[in-house]
PDB file of C-alpha atoms in Angstrom:
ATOM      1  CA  UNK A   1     -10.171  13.555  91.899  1.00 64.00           C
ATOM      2  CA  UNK A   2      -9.724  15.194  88.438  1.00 89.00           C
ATOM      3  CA  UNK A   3      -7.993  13.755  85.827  1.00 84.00           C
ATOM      4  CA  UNK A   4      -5.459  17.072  85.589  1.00 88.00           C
ATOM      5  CA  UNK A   5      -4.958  16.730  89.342  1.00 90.00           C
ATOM      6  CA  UNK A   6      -4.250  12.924  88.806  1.00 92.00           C
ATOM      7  CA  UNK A   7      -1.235  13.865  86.224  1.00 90.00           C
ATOM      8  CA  UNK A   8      -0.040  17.041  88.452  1.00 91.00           C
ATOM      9  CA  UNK A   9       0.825  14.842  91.704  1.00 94.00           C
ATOM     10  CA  UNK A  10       2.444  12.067  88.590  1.00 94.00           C
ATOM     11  CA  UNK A  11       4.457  15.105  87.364  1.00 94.00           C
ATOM     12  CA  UNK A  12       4.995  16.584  90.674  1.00 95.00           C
ATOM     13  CA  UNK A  13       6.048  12.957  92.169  1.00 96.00           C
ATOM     14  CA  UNK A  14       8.523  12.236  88.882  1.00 95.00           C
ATOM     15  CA  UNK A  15      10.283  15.592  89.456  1.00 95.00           C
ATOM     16  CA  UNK A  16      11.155  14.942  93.411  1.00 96.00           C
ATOM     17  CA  UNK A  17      12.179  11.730  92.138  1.00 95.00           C
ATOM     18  CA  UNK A  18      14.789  13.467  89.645  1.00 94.00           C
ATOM     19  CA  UNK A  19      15.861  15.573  91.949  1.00 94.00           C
ATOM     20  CA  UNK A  20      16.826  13.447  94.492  1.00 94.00           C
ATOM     21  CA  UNK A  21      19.138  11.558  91.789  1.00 93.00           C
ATOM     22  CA  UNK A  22      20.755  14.007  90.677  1.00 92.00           C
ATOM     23  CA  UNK A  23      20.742  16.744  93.427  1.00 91.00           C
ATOM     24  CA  UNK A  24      24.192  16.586  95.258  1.00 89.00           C
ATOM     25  CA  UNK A  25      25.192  20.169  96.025  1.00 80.00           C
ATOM     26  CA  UNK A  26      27.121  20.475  99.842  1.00 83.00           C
ATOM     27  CA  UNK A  27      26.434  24.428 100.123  1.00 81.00           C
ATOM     28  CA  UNK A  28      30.081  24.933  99.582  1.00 81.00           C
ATOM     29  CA  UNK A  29      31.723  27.573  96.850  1.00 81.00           C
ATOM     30  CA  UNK A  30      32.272  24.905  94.231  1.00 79.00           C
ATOM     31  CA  UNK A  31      30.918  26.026  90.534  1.00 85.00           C
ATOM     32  CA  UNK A  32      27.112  24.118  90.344  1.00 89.00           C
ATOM     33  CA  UNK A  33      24.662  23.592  87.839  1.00 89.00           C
ATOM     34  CA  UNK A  34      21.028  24.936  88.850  1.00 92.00           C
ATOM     35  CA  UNK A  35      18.576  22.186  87.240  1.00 93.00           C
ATOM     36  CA  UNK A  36      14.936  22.913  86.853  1.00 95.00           C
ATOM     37  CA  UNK A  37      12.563  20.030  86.164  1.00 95.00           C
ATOM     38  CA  UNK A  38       9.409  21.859  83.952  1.00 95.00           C
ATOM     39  CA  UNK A  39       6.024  20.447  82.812  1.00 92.00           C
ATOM     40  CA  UNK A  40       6.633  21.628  79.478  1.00 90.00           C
ATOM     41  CA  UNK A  41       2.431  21.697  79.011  1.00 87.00           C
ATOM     42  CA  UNK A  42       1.959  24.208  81.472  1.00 87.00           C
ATOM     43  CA  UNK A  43       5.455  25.648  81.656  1.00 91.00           C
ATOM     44  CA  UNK A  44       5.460  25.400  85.650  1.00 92.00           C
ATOM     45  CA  UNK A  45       8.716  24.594  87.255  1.00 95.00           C
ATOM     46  CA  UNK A  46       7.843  21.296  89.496  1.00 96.00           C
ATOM     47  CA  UNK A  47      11.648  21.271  91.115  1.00 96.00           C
ATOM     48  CA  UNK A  48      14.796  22.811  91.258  1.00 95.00           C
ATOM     49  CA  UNK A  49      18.191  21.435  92.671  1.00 94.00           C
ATOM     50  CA  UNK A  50      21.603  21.803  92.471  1.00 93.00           C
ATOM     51  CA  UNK A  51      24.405  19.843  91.055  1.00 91.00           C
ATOM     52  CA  UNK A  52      28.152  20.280  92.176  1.00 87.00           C
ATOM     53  CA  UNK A  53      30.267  20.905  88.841  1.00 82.00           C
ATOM     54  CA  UNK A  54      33.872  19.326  89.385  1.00 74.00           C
ATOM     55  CA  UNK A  55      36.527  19.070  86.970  1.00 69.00           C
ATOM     56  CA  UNK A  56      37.957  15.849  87.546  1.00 69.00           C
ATOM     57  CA  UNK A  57      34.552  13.983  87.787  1.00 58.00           C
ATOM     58  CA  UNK A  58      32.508  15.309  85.016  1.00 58.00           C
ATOM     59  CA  UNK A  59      28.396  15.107  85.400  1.00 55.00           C
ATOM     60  CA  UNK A  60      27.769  11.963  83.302  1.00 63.00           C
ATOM     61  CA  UNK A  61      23.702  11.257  84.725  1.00 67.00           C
ATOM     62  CA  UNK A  62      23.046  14.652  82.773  1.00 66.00           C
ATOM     63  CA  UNK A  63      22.153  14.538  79.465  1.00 67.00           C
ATOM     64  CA  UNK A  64      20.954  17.341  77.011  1.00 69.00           C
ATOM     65  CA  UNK A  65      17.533  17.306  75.894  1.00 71.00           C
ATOM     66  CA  UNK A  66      16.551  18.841  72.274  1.00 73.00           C
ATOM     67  CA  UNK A  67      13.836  21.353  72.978  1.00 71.00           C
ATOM     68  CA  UNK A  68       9.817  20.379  72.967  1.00 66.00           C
ATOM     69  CA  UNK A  69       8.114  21.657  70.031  1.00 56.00           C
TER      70      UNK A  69
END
């Protein structure tokens, strides 16, 4: 096994990780955030979820990342 192919299933196995702790969207009509987790390297989108916006519980786990350079 190659030592890209090594990092993409470490990436790939982070990103389901992330997305099962933060994911929490029911399907319903409620406002949601779509969250993308990216390998920044390669710019390929590893997983997407959902994340149910409500106003009297705000989305503390989230924080806001300054952008790669």
């Amino acid at each position: 096994m190659t030592a890209d192919l090594t990092l993409l299933r470490a990436a790939q196995a982070a990103a389901d990780r992330i997305v099962a702790q933060v994911g929490d969207w029911d399907g319903g009509e409620s406002p949601r955030l779509l969250v993308a987790v990216i390998d920044p390297e390669t710019s390929t989108r590893l997983a997407t979820t959902f994340v149910t916006v409500k106003a009297d519980r705000p989305v503390r786990h989230l924080q806001p990342v300054r952008e790669a350079s």
